[in-house]
mmCIF file of C-alpha atoms and ligand atoms in Angstrom:
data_model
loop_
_atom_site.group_PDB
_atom_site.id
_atom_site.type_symbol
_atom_site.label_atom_id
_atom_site.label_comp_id
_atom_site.label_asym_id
_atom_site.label_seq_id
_atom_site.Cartn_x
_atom_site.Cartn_y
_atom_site.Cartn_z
ATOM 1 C CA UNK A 280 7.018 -1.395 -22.596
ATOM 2 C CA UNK A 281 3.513 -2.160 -22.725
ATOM 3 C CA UNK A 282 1.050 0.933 -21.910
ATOM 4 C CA UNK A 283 -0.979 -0.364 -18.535
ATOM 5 C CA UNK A 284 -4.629 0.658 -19.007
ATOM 6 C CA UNK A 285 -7.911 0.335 -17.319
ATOM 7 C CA UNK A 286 -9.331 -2.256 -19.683
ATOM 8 C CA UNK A 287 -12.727 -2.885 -17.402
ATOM 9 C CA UNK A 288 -13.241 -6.878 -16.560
ATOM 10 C CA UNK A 289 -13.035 -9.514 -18.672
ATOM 11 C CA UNK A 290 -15.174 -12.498 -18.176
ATOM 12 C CA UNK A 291 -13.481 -14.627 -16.149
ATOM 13 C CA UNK A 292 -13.066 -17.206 -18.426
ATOM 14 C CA UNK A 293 -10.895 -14.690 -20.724
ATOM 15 C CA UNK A 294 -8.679 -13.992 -18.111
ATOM 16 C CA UNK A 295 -5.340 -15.976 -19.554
ATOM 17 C CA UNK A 296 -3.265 -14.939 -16.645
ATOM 18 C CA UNK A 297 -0.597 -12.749 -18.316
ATOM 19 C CA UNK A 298 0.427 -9.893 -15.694
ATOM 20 C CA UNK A 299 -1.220 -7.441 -17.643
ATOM 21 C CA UNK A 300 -4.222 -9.174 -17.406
ATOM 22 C CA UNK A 301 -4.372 -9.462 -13.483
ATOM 23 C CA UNK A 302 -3.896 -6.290 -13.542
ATOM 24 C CA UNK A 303 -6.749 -5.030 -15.762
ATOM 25 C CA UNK A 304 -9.023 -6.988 -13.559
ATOM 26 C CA UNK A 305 -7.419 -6.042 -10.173
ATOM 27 C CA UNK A 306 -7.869 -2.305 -11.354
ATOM 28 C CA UNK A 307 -11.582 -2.760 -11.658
ATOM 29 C CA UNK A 308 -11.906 -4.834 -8.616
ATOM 30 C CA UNK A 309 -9.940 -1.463 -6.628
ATOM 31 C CA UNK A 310 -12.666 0.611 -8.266
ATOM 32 C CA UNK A 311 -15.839 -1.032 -6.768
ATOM 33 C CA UNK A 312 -13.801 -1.033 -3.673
ATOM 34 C CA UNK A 313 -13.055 2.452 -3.585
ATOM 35 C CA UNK A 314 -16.374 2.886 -4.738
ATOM 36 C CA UNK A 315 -17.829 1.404 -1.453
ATOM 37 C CA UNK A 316 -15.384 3.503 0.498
ATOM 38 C CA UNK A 317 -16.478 6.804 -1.297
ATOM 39 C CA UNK A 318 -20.155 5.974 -0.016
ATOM 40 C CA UNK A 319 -18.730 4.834 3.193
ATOM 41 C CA UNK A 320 -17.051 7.924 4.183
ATOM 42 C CA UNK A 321 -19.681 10.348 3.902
ATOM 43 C CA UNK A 322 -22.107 8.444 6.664
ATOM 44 C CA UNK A 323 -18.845 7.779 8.268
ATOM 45 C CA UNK A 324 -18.026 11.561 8.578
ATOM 46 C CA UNK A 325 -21.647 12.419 9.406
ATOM 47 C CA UNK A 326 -21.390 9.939 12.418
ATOM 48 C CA UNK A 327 -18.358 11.628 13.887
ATOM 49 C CA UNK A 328 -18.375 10.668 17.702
ATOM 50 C CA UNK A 329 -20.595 7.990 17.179
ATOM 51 C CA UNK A 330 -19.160 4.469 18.491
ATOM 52 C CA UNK A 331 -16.184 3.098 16.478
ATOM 53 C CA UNK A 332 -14.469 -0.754 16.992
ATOM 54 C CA UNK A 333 -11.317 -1.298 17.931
ATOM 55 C CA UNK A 334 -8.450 -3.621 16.866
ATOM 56 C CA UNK A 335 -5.344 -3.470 19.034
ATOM 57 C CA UNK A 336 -6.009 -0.391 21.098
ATOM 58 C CA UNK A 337 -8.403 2.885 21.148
ATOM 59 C CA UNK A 338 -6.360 4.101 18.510
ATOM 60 C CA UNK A 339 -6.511 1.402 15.728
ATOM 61 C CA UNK A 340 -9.956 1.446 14.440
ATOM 62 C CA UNK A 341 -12.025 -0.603 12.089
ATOM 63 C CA UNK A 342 -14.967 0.266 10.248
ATOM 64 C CA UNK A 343 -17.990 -2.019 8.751
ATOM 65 C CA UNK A 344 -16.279 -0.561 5.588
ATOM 66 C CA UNK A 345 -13.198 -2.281 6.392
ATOM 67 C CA UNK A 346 -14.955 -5.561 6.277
ATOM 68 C CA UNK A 347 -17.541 -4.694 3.520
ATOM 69 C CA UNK A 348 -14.493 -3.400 1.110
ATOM 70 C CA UNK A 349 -12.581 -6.571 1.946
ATOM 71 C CA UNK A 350 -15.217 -8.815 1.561
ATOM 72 C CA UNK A 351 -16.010 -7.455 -1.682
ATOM 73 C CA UNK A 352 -12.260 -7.448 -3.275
ATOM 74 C CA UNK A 353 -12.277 -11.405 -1.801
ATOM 75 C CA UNK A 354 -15.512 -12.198 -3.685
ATOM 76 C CA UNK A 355 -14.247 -10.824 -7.125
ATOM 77 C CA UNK A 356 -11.180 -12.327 -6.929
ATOM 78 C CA UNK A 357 -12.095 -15.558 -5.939
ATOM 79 C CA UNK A 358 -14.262 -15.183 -9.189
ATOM 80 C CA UNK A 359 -11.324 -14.652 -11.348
ATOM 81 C CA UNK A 360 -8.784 -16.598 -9.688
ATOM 82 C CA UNK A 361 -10.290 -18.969 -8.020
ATOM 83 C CA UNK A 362 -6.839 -21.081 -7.451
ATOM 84 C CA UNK A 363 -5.079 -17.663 -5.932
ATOM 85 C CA UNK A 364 -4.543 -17.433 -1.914
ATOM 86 C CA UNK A 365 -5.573 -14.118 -0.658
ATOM 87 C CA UNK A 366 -4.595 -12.722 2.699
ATOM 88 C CA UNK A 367 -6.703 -9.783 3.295
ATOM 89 C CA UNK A 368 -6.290 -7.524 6.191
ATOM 90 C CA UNK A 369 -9.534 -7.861 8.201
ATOM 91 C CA UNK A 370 -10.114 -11.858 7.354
ATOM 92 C CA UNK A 371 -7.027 -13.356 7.255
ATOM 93 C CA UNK A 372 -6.317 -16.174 4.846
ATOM 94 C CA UNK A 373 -8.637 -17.324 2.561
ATOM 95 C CA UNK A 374 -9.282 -20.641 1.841
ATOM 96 C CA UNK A 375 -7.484 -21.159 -1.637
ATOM 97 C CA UNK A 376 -11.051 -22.326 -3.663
ATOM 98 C CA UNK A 377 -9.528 -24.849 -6.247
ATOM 99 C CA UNK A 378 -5.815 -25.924 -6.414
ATOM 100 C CA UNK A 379 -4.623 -26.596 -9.649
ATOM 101 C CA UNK A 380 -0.678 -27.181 -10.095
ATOM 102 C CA UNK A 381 1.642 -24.568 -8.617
ATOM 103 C CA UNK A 382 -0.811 -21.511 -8.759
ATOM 104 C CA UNK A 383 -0.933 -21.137 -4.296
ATOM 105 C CA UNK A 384 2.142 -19.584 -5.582
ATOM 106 C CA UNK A 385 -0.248 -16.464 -6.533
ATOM 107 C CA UNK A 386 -0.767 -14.661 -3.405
ATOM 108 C CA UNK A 387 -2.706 -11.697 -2.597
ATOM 109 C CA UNK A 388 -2.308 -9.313 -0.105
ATOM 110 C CA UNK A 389 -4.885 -7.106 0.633
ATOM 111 C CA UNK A 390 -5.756 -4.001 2.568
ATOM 112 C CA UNK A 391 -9.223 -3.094 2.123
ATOM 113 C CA UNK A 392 -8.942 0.235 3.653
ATOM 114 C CA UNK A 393 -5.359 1.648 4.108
ATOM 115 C CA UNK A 394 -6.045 5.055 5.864
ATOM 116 C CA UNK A 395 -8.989 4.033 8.703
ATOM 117 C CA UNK A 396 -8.382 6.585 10.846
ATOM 118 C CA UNK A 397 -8.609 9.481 8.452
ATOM 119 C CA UNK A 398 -11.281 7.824 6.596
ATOM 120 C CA UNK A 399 -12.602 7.385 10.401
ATOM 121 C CA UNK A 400 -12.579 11.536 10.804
ATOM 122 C CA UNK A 401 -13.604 12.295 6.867
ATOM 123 C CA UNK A 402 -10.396 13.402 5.798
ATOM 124 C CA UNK A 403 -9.627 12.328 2.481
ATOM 125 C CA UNK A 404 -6.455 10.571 2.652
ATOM 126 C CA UNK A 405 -7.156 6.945 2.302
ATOM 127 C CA UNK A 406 -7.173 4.135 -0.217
ATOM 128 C CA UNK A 407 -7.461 0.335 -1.643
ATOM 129 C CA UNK A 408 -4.516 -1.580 -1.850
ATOM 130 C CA UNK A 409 -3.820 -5.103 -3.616
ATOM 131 C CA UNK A 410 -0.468 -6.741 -4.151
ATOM 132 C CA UNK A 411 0.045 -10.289 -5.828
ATOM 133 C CA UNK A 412 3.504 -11.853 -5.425
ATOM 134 C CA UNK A 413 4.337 -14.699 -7.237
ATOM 135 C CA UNK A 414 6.279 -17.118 -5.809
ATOM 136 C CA UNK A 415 7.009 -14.493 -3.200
ATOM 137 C CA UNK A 416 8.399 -11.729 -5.837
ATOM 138 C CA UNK A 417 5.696 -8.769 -5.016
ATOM 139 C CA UNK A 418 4.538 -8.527 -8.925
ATOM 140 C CA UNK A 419 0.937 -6.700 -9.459
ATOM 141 C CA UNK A 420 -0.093 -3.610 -7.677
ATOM 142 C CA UNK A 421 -3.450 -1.525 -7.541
ATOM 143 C CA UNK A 422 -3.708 1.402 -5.093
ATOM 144 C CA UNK A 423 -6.890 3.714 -5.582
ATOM 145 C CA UNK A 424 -6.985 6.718 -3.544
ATOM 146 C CA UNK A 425 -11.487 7.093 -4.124
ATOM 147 C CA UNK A 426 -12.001 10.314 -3.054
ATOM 148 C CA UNK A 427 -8.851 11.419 -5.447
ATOM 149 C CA UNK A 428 -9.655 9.368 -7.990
ATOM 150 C CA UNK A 429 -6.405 8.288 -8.540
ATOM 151 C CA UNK A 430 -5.310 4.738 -9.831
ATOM 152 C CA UNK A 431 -1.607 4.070 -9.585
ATOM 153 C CA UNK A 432 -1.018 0.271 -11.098
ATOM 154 C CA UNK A 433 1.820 -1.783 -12.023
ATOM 155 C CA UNK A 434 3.310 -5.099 -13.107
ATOM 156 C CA UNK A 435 6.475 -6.474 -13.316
ATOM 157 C CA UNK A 436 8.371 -5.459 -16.200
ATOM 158 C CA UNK A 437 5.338 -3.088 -17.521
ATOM 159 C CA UNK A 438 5.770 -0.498 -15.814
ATOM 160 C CA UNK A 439 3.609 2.121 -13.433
ATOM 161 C CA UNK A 440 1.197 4.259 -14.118
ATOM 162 C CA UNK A 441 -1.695 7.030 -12.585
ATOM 163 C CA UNK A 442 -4.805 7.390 -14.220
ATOM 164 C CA UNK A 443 -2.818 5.613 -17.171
ATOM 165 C CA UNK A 444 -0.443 7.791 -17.500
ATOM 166 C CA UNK A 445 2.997 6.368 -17.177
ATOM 167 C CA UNK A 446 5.076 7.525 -13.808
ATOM 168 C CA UNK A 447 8.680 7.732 -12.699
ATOM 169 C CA UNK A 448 10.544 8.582 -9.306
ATOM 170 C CA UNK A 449 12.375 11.788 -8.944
ATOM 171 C CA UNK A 450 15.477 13.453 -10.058
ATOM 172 C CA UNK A 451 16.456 14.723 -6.320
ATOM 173 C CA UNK A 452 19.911 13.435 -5.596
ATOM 174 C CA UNK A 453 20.442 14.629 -1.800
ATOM 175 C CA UNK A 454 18.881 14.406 1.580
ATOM 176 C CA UNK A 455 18.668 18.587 2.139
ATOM 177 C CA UNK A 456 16.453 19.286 -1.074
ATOM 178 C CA UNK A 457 13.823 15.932 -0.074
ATOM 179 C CA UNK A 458 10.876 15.414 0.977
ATOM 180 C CA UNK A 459 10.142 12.255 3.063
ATOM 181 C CA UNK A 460 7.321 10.446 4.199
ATOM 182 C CA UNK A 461 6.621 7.925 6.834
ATOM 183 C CA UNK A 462 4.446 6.045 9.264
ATOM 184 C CA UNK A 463 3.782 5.568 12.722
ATOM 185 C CA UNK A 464 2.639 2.068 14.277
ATOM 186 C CA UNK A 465 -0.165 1.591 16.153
ATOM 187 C CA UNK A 466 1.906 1.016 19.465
ATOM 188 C CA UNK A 467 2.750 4.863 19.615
ATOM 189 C CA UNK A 468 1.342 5.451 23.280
ATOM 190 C CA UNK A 469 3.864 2.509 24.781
ATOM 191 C CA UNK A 470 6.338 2.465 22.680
ATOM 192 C CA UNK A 471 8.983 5.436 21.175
ATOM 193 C CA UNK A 472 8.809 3.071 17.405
ATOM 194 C CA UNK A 473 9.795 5.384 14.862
ATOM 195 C CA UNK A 474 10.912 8.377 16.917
ATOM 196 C CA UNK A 475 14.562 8.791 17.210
ATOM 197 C CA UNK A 476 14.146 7.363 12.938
ATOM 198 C CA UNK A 477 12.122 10.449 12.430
ATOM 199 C CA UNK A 478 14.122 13.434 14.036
ATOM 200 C CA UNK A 479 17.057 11.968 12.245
ATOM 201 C CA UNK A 480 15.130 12.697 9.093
ATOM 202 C CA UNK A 481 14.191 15.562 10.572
ATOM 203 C CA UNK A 482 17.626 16.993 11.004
ATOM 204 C CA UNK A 483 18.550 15.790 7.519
ATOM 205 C CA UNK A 484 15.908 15.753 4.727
ATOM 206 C CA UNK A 485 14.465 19.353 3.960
ATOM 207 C CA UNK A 486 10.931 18.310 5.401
ATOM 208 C CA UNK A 487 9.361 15.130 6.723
ATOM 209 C CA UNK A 488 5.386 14.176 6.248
ATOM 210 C CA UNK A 489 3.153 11.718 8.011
ATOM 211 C CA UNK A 490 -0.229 11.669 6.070
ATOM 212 C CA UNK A 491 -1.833 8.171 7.206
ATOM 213 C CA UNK A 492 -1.841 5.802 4.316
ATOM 214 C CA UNK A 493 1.342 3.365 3.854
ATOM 215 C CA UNK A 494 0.178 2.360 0.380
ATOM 216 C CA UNK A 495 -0.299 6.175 -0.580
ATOM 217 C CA UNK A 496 2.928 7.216 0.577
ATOM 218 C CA UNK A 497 4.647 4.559 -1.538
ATOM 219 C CA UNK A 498 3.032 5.655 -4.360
ATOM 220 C CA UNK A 499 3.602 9.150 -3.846
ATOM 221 C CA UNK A 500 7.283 8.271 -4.069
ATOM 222 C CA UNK A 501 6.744 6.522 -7.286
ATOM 223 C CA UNK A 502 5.084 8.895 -8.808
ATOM 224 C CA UNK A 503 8.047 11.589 -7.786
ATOM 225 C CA UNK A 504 6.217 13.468 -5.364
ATOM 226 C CA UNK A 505 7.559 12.019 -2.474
ATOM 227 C CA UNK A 506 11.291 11.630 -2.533
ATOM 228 C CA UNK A 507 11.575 8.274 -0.078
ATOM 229 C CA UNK A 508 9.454 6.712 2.344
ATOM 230 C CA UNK A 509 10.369 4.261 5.493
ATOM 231 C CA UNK A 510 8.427 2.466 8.065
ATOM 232 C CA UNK A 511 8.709 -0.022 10.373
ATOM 233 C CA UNK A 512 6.190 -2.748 12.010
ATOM 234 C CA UNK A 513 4.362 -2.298 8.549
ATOM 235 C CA UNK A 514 3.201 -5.706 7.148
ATOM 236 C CA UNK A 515 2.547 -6.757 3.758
ATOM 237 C CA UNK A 516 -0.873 -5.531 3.285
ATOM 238 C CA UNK A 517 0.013 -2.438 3.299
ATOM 239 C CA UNK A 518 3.374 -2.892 1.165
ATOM 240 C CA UNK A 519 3.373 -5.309 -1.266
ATOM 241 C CA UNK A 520 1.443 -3.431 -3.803
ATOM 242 C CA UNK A 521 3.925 0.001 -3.100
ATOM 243 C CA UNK A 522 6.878 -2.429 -4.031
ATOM 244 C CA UNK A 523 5.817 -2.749 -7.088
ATOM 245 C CA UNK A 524 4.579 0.171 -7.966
ATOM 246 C CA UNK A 525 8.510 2.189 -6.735
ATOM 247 C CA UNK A 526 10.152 -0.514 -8.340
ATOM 248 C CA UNK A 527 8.435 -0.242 -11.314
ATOM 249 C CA UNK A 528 8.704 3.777 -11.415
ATOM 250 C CA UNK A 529 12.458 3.285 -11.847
ATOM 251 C CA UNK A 530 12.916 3.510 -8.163
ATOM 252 C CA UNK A 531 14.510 0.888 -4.998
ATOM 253 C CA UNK A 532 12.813 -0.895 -2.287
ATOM 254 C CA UNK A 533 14.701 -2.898 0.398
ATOM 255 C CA UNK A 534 14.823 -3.397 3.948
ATOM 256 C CA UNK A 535 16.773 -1.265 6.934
ATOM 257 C CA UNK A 536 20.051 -2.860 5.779
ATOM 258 C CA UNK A 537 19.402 -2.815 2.126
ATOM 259 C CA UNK A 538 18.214 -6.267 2.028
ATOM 260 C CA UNK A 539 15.236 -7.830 0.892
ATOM 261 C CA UNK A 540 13.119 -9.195 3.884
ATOM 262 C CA UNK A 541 10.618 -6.149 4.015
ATOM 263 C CA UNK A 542 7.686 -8.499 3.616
ATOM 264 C CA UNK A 543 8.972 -10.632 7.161
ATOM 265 C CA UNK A 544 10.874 -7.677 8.852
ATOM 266 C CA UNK A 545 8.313 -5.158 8.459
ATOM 267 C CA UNK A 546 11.032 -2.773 7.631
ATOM 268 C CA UNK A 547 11.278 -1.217 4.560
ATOM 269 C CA UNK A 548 12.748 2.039 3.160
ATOM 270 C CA UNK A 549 11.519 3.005 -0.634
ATOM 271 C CA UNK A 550 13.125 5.806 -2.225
ATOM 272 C CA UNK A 551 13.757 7.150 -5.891
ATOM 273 C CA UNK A 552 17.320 5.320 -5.541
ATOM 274 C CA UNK A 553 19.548 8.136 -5.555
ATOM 275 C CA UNK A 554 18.841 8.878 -1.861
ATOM 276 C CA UNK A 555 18.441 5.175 -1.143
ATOM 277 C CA UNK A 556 21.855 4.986 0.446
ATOM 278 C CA UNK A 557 21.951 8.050 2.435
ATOM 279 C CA UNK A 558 18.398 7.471 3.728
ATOM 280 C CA UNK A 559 20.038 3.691 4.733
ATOM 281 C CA UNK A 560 22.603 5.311 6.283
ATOM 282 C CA UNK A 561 20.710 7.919 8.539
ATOM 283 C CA UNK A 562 18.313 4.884 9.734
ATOM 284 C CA UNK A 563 21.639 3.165 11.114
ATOM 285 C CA UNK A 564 23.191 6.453 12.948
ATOM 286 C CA UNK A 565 19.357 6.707 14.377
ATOM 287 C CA UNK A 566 19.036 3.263 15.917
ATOM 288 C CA UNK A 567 22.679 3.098 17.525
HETATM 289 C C1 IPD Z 100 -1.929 2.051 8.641
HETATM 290 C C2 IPD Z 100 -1.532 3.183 7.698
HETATM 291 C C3 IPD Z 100 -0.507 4.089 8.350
HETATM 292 C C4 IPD Z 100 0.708 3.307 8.797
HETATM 293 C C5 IPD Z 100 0.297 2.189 9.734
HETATM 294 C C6 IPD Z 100 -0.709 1.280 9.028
HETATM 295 P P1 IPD Z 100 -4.435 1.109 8.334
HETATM 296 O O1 IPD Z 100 -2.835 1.181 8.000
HETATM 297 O O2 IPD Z 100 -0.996 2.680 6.514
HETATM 298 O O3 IPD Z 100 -0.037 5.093 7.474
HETATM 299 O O4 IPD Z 100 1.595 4.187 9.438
HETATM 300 O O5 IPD Z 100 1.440 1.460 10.064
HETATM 301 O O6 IPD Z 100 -1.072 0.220 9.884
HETATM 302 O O7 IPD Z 100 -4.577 0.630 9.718
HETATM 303 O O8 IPD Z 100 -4.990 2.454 8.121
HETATM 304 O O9 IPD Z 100 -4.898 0.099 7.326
HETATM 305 CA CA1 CA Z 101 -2.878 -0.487 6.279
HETATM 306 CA CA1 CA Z 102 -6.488 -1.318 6.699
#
């Protein structure tokens, strides 16, 4: 298994398109991201109370860091893979620059700031995420938590890492001794989404979290701290570079029924495998 390292970027013209070389560059791209975060928070923070934008509803907000971050991780890739589609969060698609042969199979998925409403009230808890599938297998993903400073990364078949170092799911083999993790959508004031899902975990797991950030909490399952994670009305910004990064930790990502249609369903469940079936089978008994 090849060792997954921040190599710094390439120029673009040495860029050969191997996996591990996407990822090398898509690890420095997260960096100046998170970079622009970092700075973003602290005036953020400062500003408390001052006037936010809104997407849906009062309670999903944006920030001009949202937008900045995005617009940044578009321009860099576009540098390096000019041919790739990106969908990014706050601009939808991106016009694909150049098409050579079958490369609009490259597709990112970005979210430029996974996390706005703690980054929104200074709390730490937020991040970059970028996912490329290929051919619609989710098979390169960066998640940098800036205020951490922590890089998890994979690729297919190379493994994931933090900081570097090389990470696997956990050993815990039943519901009572796990910790979950979850998210709520942004419909929570009309709708009950997610409720009767959670107090089954509730009765079930030995303790539940909600922290903020969809791409953190999958990579707090790959690195073993988390033992599973499920969501629903999540969409593949926020996902596809988690898949990866479980998948590649030695854990199992599918949808509510096992399948593998997170990426259209907006339902997925990620766990370290061992619990995947129980955690399937609670999410059943809690939607009947
Ligand atoms: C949100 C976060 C949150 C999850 C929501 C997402 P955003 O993303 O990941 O944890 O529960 O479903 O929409 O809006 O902060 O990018
Ligand atoms: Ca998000
Ligand atoms: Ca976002």
């Amino acid at each position: 298994m090849t060792n997954i390292t921040d190599k710094g970027l390439a120029a673009a013209s040495e860029v050969d398109g191997s996996l591990t070389d996407i990822l090398s560059v898509a690890i420095t791209i997260a960096r100046g991201a998170g970079a622009i975060l970092r700075e973003g928070v602290v005036t953020i923070a400062a500003n408390r109370g001052a006037a936010l934008q809104f997407k849906t509803s009062e309670i999903d907000p944006v920030t001009e860091y949202d937008v900045r971050s995005e617009k940044y991780i578009v321009g860099e890739l576009n540098k390096y893979f000019p041919e790739h589609r990106i969908v990014g969060e706050e601009g939808g698609a991106y016009e694909v620059v150049k098409s050579r042969t079958s490369t609009a199979a490259y597709q990112w998925h970005i979210d430029p700031l996974d996390g706005t409403v703690n980054f929104a009230h200074g709390f730490s808890i937020f991040c970059v995420s970028m996912g490329l599938l290929i051919d619609g297998v989710p098979s390169v993903g960066v998640v940098y938590s800036p205020i951490i400073d922590e890089m998890f990364a994979a690729a297919r078949g190379h493994g994931a890492t933090r900081n570097g170092a090389p990470i696997r799911v956990s050993p815990i083999a039943t519901l009572k001794r796990s910790l979950l993790i979850t998210g709520f959508p942004y419909d929570s004031h009309t709708s009950d989404s997610n409720v009767p899902e959670f107090l089954g975990f509730q009765r079930t797991a030995q303790a539940t979290r909600r922290i903020g950030s969809a791409a953190l909490d999958m990579c707090y399952v790959a690195a073993g701290q988390m033992d599973g994670y499920w969501e629903s009305k999540i969409k593949p910004h926020d996902i596809a570079a988690g898949i990866v990064l479980i998948r590649e930790a030695g854990g199992a990502v599918t949808d509510y029924e096992g399948g593998d249609t997170m990426l259209t369903s907006g339902r997925i469940v990620g766990s370290n495998g061992l619990l995947h079936n129980a955690m399937l089978d609670v999410l059943k008994k809690s939607q009947l």
